[in-house]
Amino acid sequence: RVSSGIAVTLSGGGRLILESGKISASTISMSVASSSAHFVMTGGEISSGGTAINLYGKADITGGRVEGQINLRDGSDLTVGVAPTDGEQTLEEAQKVYVEEIAANTRVVTLNSGIVGSVVRTFGASSTITCWFENDITDNLTKDFMCVQVEGNENYWKVAPFSAENAVAKIIKQDGSEDILLGSLSQVSKNISESDTVQLLKDITGSNSGSLMNIPVLNVTIDLNGHSVTNTYASKGNVINVSTPSATSNEGGYIKVINSGEESTITAYTPIYLSNYGSSKGEVILSIEDNIDLESTSEQSISLGSNSVIEYTTDNAELVGIGGFKATHSDGKDYIHGSADEALDA
């Protein structure tokens, strides 16, 4: 282990094969510093709290673990895993090689098999990607592709052609324009406008310390359409996060969570979180239909941030759980506020 600097540097026509053992450094563990340098990894481990492999040259990783980031630079040529025996890898094949993170930087890669934890930025258009991922990386792919969960191994994701059959949700536009199909709930935030409806097309499971779906505008309807959504991140995280940009003002509005199908469930540490920060912002009213269950792995199913309320019922009070304060509004109805000060001012 090297406590600072680079543990190993390959330059010129250098070639190194790692079969076992461990190379680690606090900054960069392996620098493949020229386009003619070649690193081969068939086993062992490379680890770093930052960049595990800084890649300008060629790397073939068919076994072992890379803990840290592989940073793809100009001239890089990365291959991970061997081509699956039957076209699609088995769990046994997947577990032969693991890469914690790849900084893609629009480079073309060959990811034949194995498991990749996460991706930063976008892969090049002609990349071969048949490995599995620990997270939904739809946002890191070109528009012709998306991620779908691996059947029988739902904790992993794989790349598939973008299609209506593979879409997990759609945005129904209030202006009558064509619906927008989504490969991931993470795509909602950049495609939704006020008065649109997000409609689920499949059950969805993901793991995110933040939120699976961020809503940056108001007057939005979320239709579960008979499907359920689960965020499996253990210690924090939401499914729905409503957060209007801090620099904007608004007159308030609504967020409606409805279910046009059978009973649905939203499961997370805190399934729904609303924030609408700033004194220049009006009140956001949350409503949830009766045929929707919220299951929390904490003590709170709904977190009400600034200027956010839900109509008072005993059931809603239980969902808010922590820090709920009841106040009667000018419309004669009782609402639950997230803070005592806002309830007193209502």
Coordinates of C-alpha atoms in Angstrom, one line a residue:
R1 CA 0.0 0.0 0.0
V2 CA 1.2 3.5 -0.9
S3 CA -0.1 6.3 1.4
S4 CA 0.3 9.1 -1.1
G5 CA 1.0 9.4 -4.8
I6 CA 0.7 6.6 -7.4
A7 CA 1.4 3.0 -6.4
V8 CA 2.1 1.7 -9.9
T9 CA 2.7 3.5 -13.2
L10 CA 2.8 1.8 -16.6
S11 CA 4.3 3.9 -19.4
G12 CA 5.7 3.4 -22.9
G13 CA 5.0 -0.1 -24.0
G14 CA 4.9 -1.5 -20.4
R15 CA 2.8 -4.5 -19.6
L16 CA 1.7 -5.7 -16.2
I17 CA -0.3 -8.8 -15.3
L18 CA -2.0 -9.0 -11.8
E19 CA -3.1 -12.5 -10.9
S20 CA -3.5 -12.2 -7.2
G21 CA -2.6 -10.0 -4.2
K22 CA -3.6 -6.4 -3.6
I23 CA -2.4 -3.0 -4.9
S24 CA -3.8 0.0 -2.9
A25 CA -3.1 3.7 -2.5
S26 CA -5.0 6.6 -1.0
T27 CA -5.0 8.5 -4.3
I28 CA -4.2 6.6 -7.5
S29 CA -3.4 2.9 -7.3
M30 CA -2.6 2.2 -11.0
S31 CA -1.8 4.7 -13.7
V32 CA -1.7 3.2 -17.2
A33 CA 0.0 6.3 -18.5
S34 CA 0.3 5.9 -22.3
S35 CA -1.7 4.5 -25.1
S36 CA 0.8 1.7 -25.7
A37 CA 0.8 0.5 -22.0
H38 CA -1.3 -2.6 -21.2
F39 CA -2.6 -3.7 -17.9
V40 CA -4.1 -7.2 -17.5
M41 CA -6.0 -8.3 -14.4
T42 CA -7.1 -11.9 -13.9
G43 CA -7.5 -11.9 -10.1
G44 CA -6.5 -10.0 -7.0
E45 CA -7.6 -6.6 -6.0
I46 CA -6.9 -2.9 -6.7
S47 CA -8.3 -0.4 -4.2
S48 CA -8.2 3.3 -3.7
G49 CA -10.3 5.8 -1.9
G50 CA -10.2 7.8 -5.1
T51 CA -9.0 6.6 -8.5
A52 CA -8.1 2.9 -8.6
I53 CA -7.0 3.0 -12.3
N54 CA -6.3 6.1 -14.3
L55 CA -6.5 4.7 -17.8
Y56 CA -4.8 6.3 -20.9
G57 CA -3.9 2.9 -22.4
K58 CA -5.3 -0.6 -22.6
A59 CA -6.8 -2.6 -19.7
D60 CA -8.2 -6.1 -19.7
I61 CA -9.9 -7.0 -16.5
T62 CA -11.3 -10.6 -16.5
G63 CA -11.2 -11.4 -12.8
G64 CA -10.8 -9.9 -9.3
R65 CA -12.1 -6.6 -7.7
V66 CA -11.5 -3.0 -8.4
E67 CA -12.5 -1.0 -5.4
G68 CA -12.6 2.7 -6.5
Q69 CA -13.0 4.4 -9.8
I70 CA -11.6 3.5 -13.3
N71 CA -11.2 6.9 -14.9
L72 CA -11.2 6.6 -18.7
R73 CA -9.0 9.1 -20.4
D74 CA -8.0 10.0 -24.0
G75 CA -6.8 6.8 -25.8
S76 CA -8.2 4.4 -23.2
D77 CA -9.3 0.9 -24.2
L78 CA -11.2 -0.9 -21.4
T79 CA -12.5 -4.5 -21.5
V80 CA -14.2 -6.0 -18.5
G81 CA -15.0 -9.7 -18.3
V82 CA -15.2 -12.3 -21.0
A83 CA -18.1 -12.7 -23.4
P84 CA -21.0 -14.7 -21.7
T85 CA -21.2 -18.3 -22.8
D86 CA -24.9 -18.1 -23.9
G87 CA -25.1 -14.4 -24.8
E88 CA -26.3 -13.3 -21.3
Q89 CA -24.2 -13.9 -18.2
T90 CA -25.2 -16.1 -15.3
L91 CA -24.8 -15.0 -11.7
E92 CA -21.7 -17.2 -11.4
E93 CA -20.1 -15.4 -14.4
A94 CA -21.1 -12.0 -13.1
Q95 CA -19.4 -12.6 -9.8
K96 CA -16.0 -13.3 -11.4
V97 CA -15.2 -9.6 -11.7
Y98 CA -16.3 -6.4 -9.9
V99 CA -15.7 -2.8 -10.6
E100 CA -16.9 -0.2 -8.1
E101 CA -17.2 2.8 -10.5
I102 CA -16.4 3.8 -14.1
A103 CA -16.0 7.4 -15.1
A104 CA -17.1 6.9 -18.7
N105 CA -16.3 10.3 -20.2
T106 CA -18.0 9.4 -23.5
R107 CA -15.4 6.7 -24.1
V108 CA -16.2 3.5 -26.0
V109 CA -15.9 0.4 -23.7
T110 CA -16.4 -3.3 -23.9
L111 CA -18.1 -4.5 -20.7
N112 CA -18.7 -8.2 -21.5
S113 CA -19.5 -9.5 -18.1
G114 CA -19.1 -8.9 -14.4
I115 CA -20.7 -6.4 -12.1
V116 CA -20.2 -2.6 -12.1
G117 CA -21.4 -0.6 -9.1
S118 CA -22.0 2.9 -10.7
V119 CA -21.1 5.1 -13.7
V120 CA -20.2 8.7 -14.0
R121 CA -21.0 10.5 -17.2
T122 CA -21.9 8.8 -20.5
F123 CA -20.5 5.8 -22.4
G124 CA -19.6 6.1 -26.1
A125 CA -22.3 5.2 -28.6
S126 CA -20.6 2.1 -30.0
S127 CA -19.9 0.5 -26.6
T128 CA -20.6 -3.2 -25.9
I129 CA -22.3 -3.5 -22.5
T130 CA -23.6 -6.9 -21.4
C131 CA -22.4 -6.8 -17.8
W132 CA -24.7 -6.0 -14.9
F133 CA -24.9 -2.9 -12.7
E134 CA -25.8 -2.4 -9.1
N135 CA -27.7 0.8 -10.0
D136 CA -30.0 1.9 -12.8
I137 CA -27.6 3.7 -15.2
T138 CA -30.1 4.8 -17.8
D139 CA -29.0 8.4 -17.6
N140 CA -25.4 7.3 -18.5
L141 CA -26.5 5.6 -21.8
T142 CA -27.2 7.1 -25.2
K143 CA -30.9 7.7 -26.0
D144 CA -31.4 4.4 -27.8
F145 CA -30.8 2.3 -24.6
M146 CA -32.1 2.0 -21.1
C147 CA -31.6 -0.2 -18.0
V148 CA -34.0 -3.0 -16.9
Q149 CA -33.8 -5.2 -13.9
V150 CA -32.2 -8.6 -14.3
E151 CA -35.0 -11.3 -14.2
G152 CA -34.3 -13.6 -11.2
N153 CA -31.6 -11.2 -9.9
E154 CA -33.6 -8.0 -9.3
N155 CA -30.8 -6.4 -7.3
Y156 CA -29.0 -5.9 -10.6
W157 CA -29.6 -4.0 -13.8
K158 CA -28.7 -4.7 -17.4
V159 CA -28.7 -2.6 -20.6
A160 CA -31.6 -3.1 -23.1
P161 CA -32.9 -1.3 -26.2
F162 CA -35.1 1.6 -25.4
S163 CA -38.7 0.6 -26.2
A164 CA -42.3 1.0 -25.0
E165 CA -42.1 -2.6 -23.7
N166 CA -39.1 -1.8 -21.5
A167 CA -40.3 1.6 -20.3
V168 CA -41.0 1.8 -16.5
A169 CA -43.2 5.0 -16.6
K170 CA -44.5 7.7 -18.9
I171 CA -45.2 11.4 -18.6
I172 CA -48.7 12.3 -19.8
K173 CA -48.3 15.9 -21.0
Q174 CA -51.1 18.3 -20.1
D175 CA -50.6 20.3 -23.3
G176 CA -51.7 17.3 -25.4
S177 CA -48.3 16.6 -26.9
E178 CA -47.0 13.0 -27.2
D179 CA -46.4 11.1 -24.0
I180 CA -42.8 10.7 -22.9
L181 CA -41.6 7.2 -22.2
L182 CA -39.1 6.8 -19.4
G183 CA -36.5 4.1 -18.8
S184 CA -36.0 5.3 -15.3
L185 CA -37.8 7.3 -12.6
S186 CA -34.6 9.4 -12.4
Q187 CA -35.6 10.9 -15.9
V188 CA -38.8 12.4 -14.5
S189 CA -37.2 15.6 -13.2
K190 CA -35.8 16.8 -16.6
N191 CA -39.0 15.9 -18.6
I192 CA -41.9 17.0 -16.4
S193 CA -43.8 20.3 -16.4
E194 CA -46.6 21.7 -14.3
S195 CA -49.9 19.9 -14.6
D196 CA -48.3 16.8 -16.1
T197 CA -49.0 13.3 -14.9
V198 CA -46.4 10.6 -14.2
Q199 CA -47.9 7.2 -14.7
L200 CA -46.1 4.0 -13.8
L201 CA -46.0 1.1 -16.2
K202 CA -44.2 -1.5 -14.1
D203 CA -43.3 -2.3 -10.5
I204 CA -40.0 -0.6 -9.7
T205 CA -37.3 -1.5 -7.2
G206 CA -34.1 0.6 -6.7
S207 CA -31.5 1.6 -4.2
N208 CA -30.7 5.3 -3.7
S209 CA -29.7 7.2 -0.6
G210 CA -31.6 10.2 -2.1
S211 CA -34.8 9.7 -4.1
L212 CA -35.9 7.4 -6.9
M213 CA -38.0 10.2 -8.4
N214 CA -37.5 14.0 -8.0
I215 CA -40.3 16.4 -8.8
P216 CA -39.0 20.0 -9.3
V217 CA -42.4 21.6 -10.2
L218 CA -45.9 21.7 -8.6
N219 CA -49.4 20.8 -9.7
V220 CA -48.3 17.3 -10.6
T221 CA -50.2 14.0 -10.4
I222 CA -48.4 10.7 -9.8
D223 CA -50.4 7.7 -10.9
L224 CA -49.1 4.4 -9.5
N225 CA -51.5 2.7 -12.0
G226 CA -51.6 -0.5 -9.9
H227 CA -47.8 -0.7 -9.5
S228 CA -45.6 -0.5 -6.5
V229 CA -42.2 1.3 -5.9
T230 CA -39.5 0.3 -3.5
N231 CA -36.3 2.1 -2.5
T232 CA -34.2 -0.6 -0.7
Y233 CA -31.5 1.8 0.6
A234 CA -31.5 0.8 4.3
S235 CA -30.6 4.0 6.3
K236 CA -32.2 6.8 4.3
G237 CA -33.8 7.7 1.0
N238 CA -37.2 8.3 -0.5
V239 CA -39.3 7.2 -3.5
I240 CA -40.8 10.6 -4.2
N241 CA -39.0 13.9 -3.4
V242 CA -40.8 17.2 -4.2
S243 CA -38.3 20.0 -4.1
T244 CA -38.8 23.2 -6.1
P245 CA -35.6 25.1 -7.0
S246 CA -34.4 27.4 -4.1
A247 CA -34.0 30.4 -6.3
T248 CA -37.6 30.4 -7.6
S249 CA -40.9 31.7 -6.2
N250 CA -44.3 30.1 -6.6
E251 CA -47.9 30.6 -5.6
G252 CA -48.2 27.1 -4.2
G253 CA -50.0 24.2 -5.7
Y254 CA -50.6 20.5 -5.3
I255 CA -49.0 17.1 -5.5
K256 CA -51.5 14.3 -6.0
V257 CA -50.6 10.6 -5.6
I258 CA -53.3 8.5 -7.1
N259 CA -53.8 4.9 -8.2
S260 CA -55.9 4.2 -11.2
G261 CA -55.3 0.4 -10.8
E262 CA -55.5 -2.0 -7.9
E263 CA -53.8 -1.5 -4.5
S264 CA -50.2 -0.2 -4.7
T265 CA -47.4 0.2 -2.2
I266 CA -44.6 2.8 -1.8
T267 CA -41.8 1.5 0.4
A268 CA -38.7 3.4 1.6
Y269 CA -37.0 4.7 4.6
T270 CA -39.2 7.8 4.2
P271 CA -41.5 7.1 1.2
I272 CA -42.5 10.7 0.4
Y273 CA -40.6 13.9 1.2
L274 CA -41.8 17.4 0.4
S275 CA -39.7 20.6 0.6
N276 CA -40.6 24.0 -0.8
Y277 CA -38.0 26.2 0.9
G278 CA -38.3 30.0 1.0
S279 CA -40.7 32.6 2.3
S280 CA -41.5 33.6 -1.3
K281 CA -43.2 30.3 -1.9
G282 CA -46.8 29.4 -1.5
E283 CA -48.2 26.3 0.2
V284 CA -47.9 22.8 -1.4
I285 CA -50.8 20.5 -0.6
L286 CA -50.1 16.8 -0.7
S287 CA -53.0 14.3 -1.2
I288 CA -52.8 10.5 -1.3
E289 CA -55.6 8.2 -2.4
D290 CA -56.9 5.5 0.0
N291 CA -55.8 2.5 -2.2
I292 CA -52.1 3.3 -1.7
D293 CA -50.1 1.9 1.2
L294 CA -47.0 3.7 2.5
E295 CA -44.5 1.4 4.2
S296 CA -41.6 3.1 6.0
T297 CA -38.5 1.5 7.4
S298 CA -38.1 4.5 9.7
E299 CA -40.8 6.1 11.9
Q300 CA -42.0 8.4 9.2
S301 CA -43.8 7.7 5.9
I302 CA -44.3 11.4 4.9
S303 CA -41.8 14.2 5.7
L304 CA -43.3 17.7 5.4
G305 CA -40.7 20.3 4.7
S306 CA -41.3 24.1 4.6
N307 CA -44.6 25.3 3.2
S308 CA -45.9 21.8 2.8
V309 CA -49.1 20.3 4.2
I310 CA -51.4 17.4 4.0
E311 CA -55.1 17.4 5.0
Y312 CA -55.6 16.1 8.5
T313 CA -57.0 12.7 9.1
T314 CA -56.0 10.2 11.8
D315 CA -54.4 8.0 9.1
N316 CA -52.4 10.9 7.7
A317 CA -51.3 11.9 11.1
E318 CA -49.8 8.4 11.6
L319 CA -48.1 8.6 8.3
V320 CA -46.4 12.0 9.2
G321 CA -45.5 10.5 12.5
I322 CA -42.8 12.9 13.6
G323 CA -43.3 16.7 14.0
G324 CA -46.8 17.1 12.7
F325 CA -48.8 20.1 13.8
K326 CA -52.5 20.6 13.0
A327 CA -54.0 23.9 12.0
T328 CA -57.4 25.0 10.6
H329 CA -57.1 26.9 7.3
S330 CA -59.3 29.6 5.7
D331 CA -61.1 26.9 3.8
G332 CA -62.4 25.5 7.1
K333 CA -60.3 22.3 6.7
D334 CA -57.7 21.0 9.1
Y335 CA -54.2 20.4 7.7
I336 CA -51.0 19.0 9.1
H337 CA -47.8 21.1 8.9
G338 CA -44.3 20.0 9.3
S339 CA -43.4 22.9 11.8
A340 CA -45.2 24.5 14.7
D341 CA -44.4 28.0 13.5
E342 CA -46.1 27.4 10.1
A343 CA -49.1 25.9 11.9
L344 CA -49.4 28.9 14.1
D345 CA -49.2 31.3 11.2
A346 CA -51.9 29.4 9.1

